[in-house]
Coordinates of C-alpha atoms and ligand atoms in Angstrom, one line a residue:
M1 CA 3.8 13.3 -6.1
I2 CA 4.6 10.4 -5.2
L3 CA 2.1 8.2 -2.9
I4 CA 3.6 5.6 -0.7
L5 CA 1.4 3.1 0.9
G6 CA 2.6 2.4 4.3
G7 CA 1.4 0.2 7.6
T8 CA 5.1 -0.4 7.7
F9 CA 8.4 0.7 9.5
E10 CA 9.7 0.7 5.4
G11 CA 6.6 2.7 4.2
R12 CA 7.4 5.2 7.3
T13 CA 11.0 5.5 6.8
L14 CA 10.9 6.2 3.6
A15 CA 8.2 8.9 4.3
E16 CA 10.7 10.6 6.5
A17 CA 13.3 10.3 4.2
L18 CA 11.7 11.9 1.9
D19 CA 10.7 14.7 4.1
S20 CA 14.2 15.2 5.1
R21 CA 14.6 16.2 1.2
G22 CA 11.6 18.1 0.7
V23 CA 10.8 15.8 -1.4
A24 CA 6.1 15.9 -1.8
F25 CA 4.6 12.6 -0.7
I26 CA 1.4 11.6 0.7
L27 CA 1.7 8.6 2.9
S28 CA -1.7 6.5 2.9
L29 CA -2.3 3.5 6.2
A30 CA -4.8 1.7 6.6
G31 CA -6.3 3.1 10.6
R32 CA -5.9 -0.1 12.0
T33 CA -4.1 0.9 15.0
D34 CA -3.8 5.1 16.2
D35 CA -0.2 7.2 16.4
P36 CA 0.8 7.4 12.3
L37 CA 4.0 9.0 14.7
V38 CA 4.8 10.0 10.8
A39 CA 4.7 13.3 9.3
G40 CA 4.0 15.0 5.8
R41 CA 0.7 14.2 4.5
V42 CA -1.1 11.3 6.2
R43 CA -4.5 9.9 4.5
T44 CA -6.6 6.7 6.6
G45 CA -8.5 4.6 5.2
G46 CA -9.5 1.8 2.1
F47 CA -9.0 4.3 -1.4
G48 CA -12.8 1.9 -2.1
G49 CA -10.8 -1.0 -4.4
P50 CA -8.9 -0.4 -7.5
E51 CA -11.3 1.4 -9.2
G52 CA -11.0 4.1 -6.2
L53 CA -7.0 4.5 -6.0
A54 CA -6.8 4.8 -9.7
A55 CA -9.7 7.6 -9.5
F56 CA -7.6 9.1 -6.2
L57 CA -4.0 8.4 -8.7
R58 CA -5.5 10.7 -11.3
A59 CA -7.2 13.1 -9.0
E60 CA -3.7 13.5 -6.8
H61 CA -2.0 14.0 -10.0
V62 CA 0.0 10.7 -8.6
G63 CA 3.0 9.6 -10.7
V64 CA 4.9 7.5 -8.6
V65 CA 3.2 5.0 -6.3
V66 CA 5.2 3.2 -3.7
D67 CA 3.7 0.1 -2.4
A68 CA 5.8 -0.2 0.9
T69 CA 3.3 -2.4 2.9
H70 CA 3.3 -5.9 5.0
P71 CA 4.5 -8.6 2.7
F72 CA 0.4 -10.5 4.2
A73 CA -1.0 -7.4 3.2
T74 CA -1.9 -9.1 -0.5
T75 CA -5.4 -7.2 -1.4
M76 CA -3.8 -3.8 -1.2
S77 CA -0.8 -4.9 -3.5
A78 CA -3.1 -6.4 -6.2
N79 CA -5.7 -2.9 -5.7
A80 CA -1.5 -1.2 -6.6
V81 CA -0.8 -3.5 -9.4
S82 CA -4.2 -3.4 -11.4
A83 CA -5.1 0.6 -10.3
C84 CA -1.4 1.7 -11.2
R85 CA -1.4 -0.1 -14.7
E86 CA -5.0 1.0 -15.2
A87 CA -4.2 5.1 -14.6
G88 CA -0.5 4.8 -16.0
V89 CA 1.4 4.7 -13.4
R90 CA 4.4 3.8 -11.9
L91 CA 4.6 1.8 -9.0
I92 CA 7.6 0.5 -6.8
R93 CA 7.1 -2.5 -4.8
L94 CA 9.4 -1.7 -1.7
E95 CA 9.3 -5.7 0.9
R96 CA 11.8 -7.2 3.2
P97 CA 13.4 -10.2 1.8
G98 CA 11.8 -13.0 3.9
W99 CA 13.9 -14.9 6.8
A100 CA 13.6 -18.1 4.1
D101 CA 16.7 -16.5 3.7
E102 CA 18.1 -16.8 6.2
P103 CA 21.1 -20.0 7.2
S104 CA 19.2 -21.9 9.9
A105 CA 19.3 -25.8 12.1
R106 CA 16.2 -25.3 13.7
E107 CA 13.0 -27.2 13.8
W108 CA 11.4 -25.0 11.1
H109 CA 8.6 -26.0 8.9
W110 CA 7.0 -24.1 6.3
V111 CA 3.4 -23.9 4.9
D112 CA 1.4 -22.2 2.5
D113 CA -1.8 -21.4 4.7
H114 CA -2.2 -21.0 8.2
A115 CA -4.9 -24.3 7.9
Q116 CA -1.8 -25.8 7.0
A117 CA -0.3 -24.4 9.7
A118 CA -3.0 -25.4 12.3
S119 CA -2.9 -29.2 11.8
T120 CA 0.7 -29.3 11.6
V121 CA 0.4 -27.7 15.5
A122 CA -1.3 -29.9 16.2
S123 CA -0.4 -32.9 14.8
L124 CA 3.6 -32.5 16.0
G125 CA 1.9 -32.9 19.0
R126 CA 3.8 -29.8 21.4
R127 CA 1.7 -28.3 24.0
R128 CA 2.4 -24.9 24.6
I129 CA 1.5 -22.3 21.2
L130 CA 2.9 -19.0 20.2
L131 CA 0.8 -17.6 17.8
T132 CA 2.0 -14.4 15.9
V133 CA 0.3 -14.8 13.0
G134 CA -1.9 -11.0 13.2
R135 CA -5.0 -10.3 14.4
Q136 CA -6.7 -11.6 11.7
H137 CA -5.9 -14.8 11.3
T138 CA -5.7 -15.7 15.3
L139 CA -9.4 -18.1 15.8
D140 CA -8.2 -19.7 12.0
Y141 CA -6.4 -21.8 15.0
S142 CA -10.1 -22.3 16.4
P143 CA -10.8 -25.1 17.1
A144 CA -7.4 -27.1 15.8
L145 CA -5.8 -26.0 18.6
D146 CA -8.5 -25.3 21.4
D147 CA -7.0 -28.0 23.7
R148 CA -3.2 -26.6 23.8
F149 CA -1.9 -22.7 25.6
V150 CA -2.0 -20.9 23.1
L151 CA -0.2 -17.3 24.1
A152 CA -1.5 -15.6 21.4
R153 CA 0.5 -12.2 20.8
V154 CA -1.0 -9.4 18.5
A155 CA -1.3 -5.5 18.5
V156 CA -4.3 -5.2 18.5
P157 CA -7.5 -8.0 19.7
P158 CA -9.1 -10.1 16.9
E159 CA -12.9 -10.3 16.7
G160 CA -14.4 -13.1 18.9
E161 CA -14.5 -15.2 21.6
L162 CA -10.6 -16.6 22.1
P163 CA -11.3 -20.5 23.4
I164 CA -11.2 -21.8 26.9
G165 CA -6.9 -22.2 27.8
W166 CA -5.3 -19.2 25.4
R167 CA -4.6 -16.0 26.3
L168 CA -4.0 -12.5 24.5
L169 CA -1.3 -10.9 24.5
I170 CA -1.6 -7.8 22.9
S171 CA 2.2 -6.0 22.1
R172 CA 3.4 -4.2 18.7
G173 CA 6.8 -4.9 17.9
P174 CA 10.0 -3.8 17.7
F175 CA 10.4 -7.1 20.8
A176 CA 13.7 -7.1 22.0
L177 CA 15.8 -10.3 22.3
D178 CA 15.3 -10.7 25.8
D179 CA 12.2 -10.3 26.5
E180 CA 11.2 -13.0 23.4
R181 CA 13.1 -15.2 26.1
R182 CA 11.7 -14.2 28.8
I183 CA 8.3 -15.3 27.3
F184 CA 10.0 -18.6 25.9
A185 CA 10.8 -19.5 29.5
D186 CA 8.1 -18.3 31.7
E187 CA 5.2 -20.1 29.8
A188 CA 7.2 -22.7 29.1
I189 CA 6.4 -22.7 24.7
D190 CA 7.2 -25.7 23.3
C191 CA 6.2 -24.1 19.8
L192 CA 6.8 -20.5 17.8
V193 CA 3.9 -20.3 14.9
T194 CA 4.4 -17.1 12.7
K195 CA 3.6 -15.5 8.8
D196 CA 7.4 -14.7 7.7
S197 CA 7.2 -11.5 8.0
G198 CA 11.1 -10.7 7.6
G199 CA 12.6 -8.4 8.9
A200 CA 14.9 -7.4 12.1
H201 CA 12.0 -5.8 14.4
T202 CA 9.8 -9.1 14.6
S203 CA 12.6 -11.6 14.7
A204 CA 14.5 -12.2 17.5
K205 CA 11.7 -14.5 19.1
L206 CA 13.3 -16.9 15.8
T207 CA 16.4 -17.4 18.3
A208 CA 14.4 -17.2 21.0
A209 CA 12.7 -21.1 19.9
A210 CA 15.6 -21.9 18.1
E211 CA 17.3 -21.6 21.6
A212 CA 14.2 -23.0 24.2
G213 CA 14.8 -25.6 21.4
A214 CA 10.8 -24.8 20.0
A215 CA 9.8 -26.2 16.6
V216 CA 8.1 -22.5 14.1
V217 CA 6.3 -23.3 12.3
V218 CA 6.4 -20.2 9.4
V219 CA 3.4 -19.3 6.8
R220 CA 4.5 -19.0 3.1
R221 CA 4.0 -15.4 1.3
G222 CA 2.1 -15.9 -1.3
V223 CA 2.8 -14.7 -5.2
T224 CA 1.1 -11.6 -6.5
D225 CA 1.3 -11.7 -9.8
G226 CA 4.0 -7.4 -9.3
P227 CA 5.2 -5.1 -10.9
L228 CA 8.9 -4.8 -12.5
E229 CA 10.2 -2.3 -10.6
Q230 CA 10.7 -4.7 -7.1
V231 CA 13.7 -3.2 -4.4
A232 CA 14.3 -4.8 -1.1
S233 CA 15.3 -1.7 0.8
V234 CA 14.8 1.3 2.1
E235 CA 17.2 3.5 0.1
E236 CA 17.1 1.3 -3.1
A237 CA 13.6 2.5 -3.0
L238 CA 15.4 6.0 -2.8
S239 CA 16.7 6.1 -5.0
L240 CA 15.5 5.3 -7.1
L241 CA 12.6 7.5 -6.2
L242 CA 15.9 10.7 -6.6
A243 CA 16.4 9.7 -9.9
G244 CA 13.8 10.6 -10.9
Ligands
NAP1 P1 -4.9 -6.3 3.3 O1 -6.1 -7.1 3.5 O2 -3.7 -6.4 1.9 O3 -5.9 -4.6 2.5 C1 -7.4 -4.2 3.2 C2 -7.9 -3.4 2.2 O4 -6.9 -2.4 3.5 C3 -7.2 -2.9 0.7 O5 -8.2 -3.3 0.7 C4 -7.6 -1.4 1.4 O6 -8.9 -1.1 0.9 C5 -7.1 -1.2 3.0 N1 -5.5 -0.9 2.8 C6 -5.0 -2.0 3.4 N2 -4.0 -1.6 3.0 C7 -3.5 0.2 3.3 C8 -3.5 1.4 2.9 N3 -1.8 1.6 3.6 N4 -3.4 2.8 3.2 C9 -4.7 2.3 2.6 N5 -5.9 1.3 2.1 C10 -5.5 0.3 3.0 O7 -4.6 -5.1 3.5 P2 -4.4 -5.9 5.7 O8 -3.2 -7.1 6.1 O9 -5.7 -6.0 6.3 O10 -3.1 -4.8 6.0 C11 -3.8 -3.4 6.6 C12 -2.3 -2.7 6.5 O11 -1.8 -3.3 7.7 C13 -1.8 -2.2 5.8 O12 -0.6 -1.1 5.8 C14 -0.2 -3.2 5.0 O13 0.9 -2.4 5.5 C15 -0.2 -3.4 7.6 N6 0.3 -4.4 8.4 C16 0.1 -5.8 7.6 C17 -0.5 -6.6 8.3 C18 -0.2 -7.7 7.8 O14 0.4 -9.7 8.4 N7 -0.8 -8.2 6.8 C19 0.8 -6.7 9.4 C20 2.2 -5.1 9.5 C21 1.2 -4.3 9.0 P3 -9.4 -0.7 0.1 O15 -10.0 -1.6 -0.7 O16 -10.4 0.3 0.4 O17 -8.4 0.7 -0.7

């Protein structure tokens, strides 16, 4: 049995590709959003740490795990490494390349974490910020940016009160370039804050920022003690799985 740790476009695409070939799999989702939009067997919710995942692998006779979680879902990825090690299960990490590899002549500021991102934005003196760092980290930018206009775009609202002067934009990608351009123009955005999520689905904001002359602050990916088998695309993951 194949277990896909998902919550990403890549996880869903891999599940659909296996499904269309009649290969059995379980797709696991954290359950943060509704509507998983996928065929096949889907399970939802945490496993209960690495021990819970190791027990699940044994109970379901999982022979290979594909960790296709988001590049910033670092807890789940670390849990997958230790659970697979403990249960003696093969682990393939499917991680899309970061935006770091893209050539750019823009004003980009790379930072290690959200605290550094907040202080960088504050020091740049930019006043109108598009904040796209996800529900869990949105409020990390308060109080550093409480005196700015912040348009916080999230798929799911954060828990807690937003500072006065901030606005929430509930929206889920993919985002089209023309829509991103409109946001930068209508809201006079002069700074974009993002994680290095990589991929094409959310990269239009980088182009829109460059066109608008906005600064871009990018939170780097963390380095995790990873599995030996690492692939960057669904196609590569699929060929490893089909090769057995
Ligand atoms: P995380 O911090 O790495 O994981 C927190 C806990 O959530 C894990 O310890 C695990 O609970 C559970 N979990 C996470 N992914 C799971 C999965 N695919 N199946 C079952 N349980 C899962 O993860 P996160 O950053 O909160 O992300 C949650 C989900 O959203 C992930 O599936 C990820 O791919 C997706 N996502 C994340 C981001 C992001 O920026 N972080 C963006 C887009 C999508 P237990 O310890 O109880 O097993």
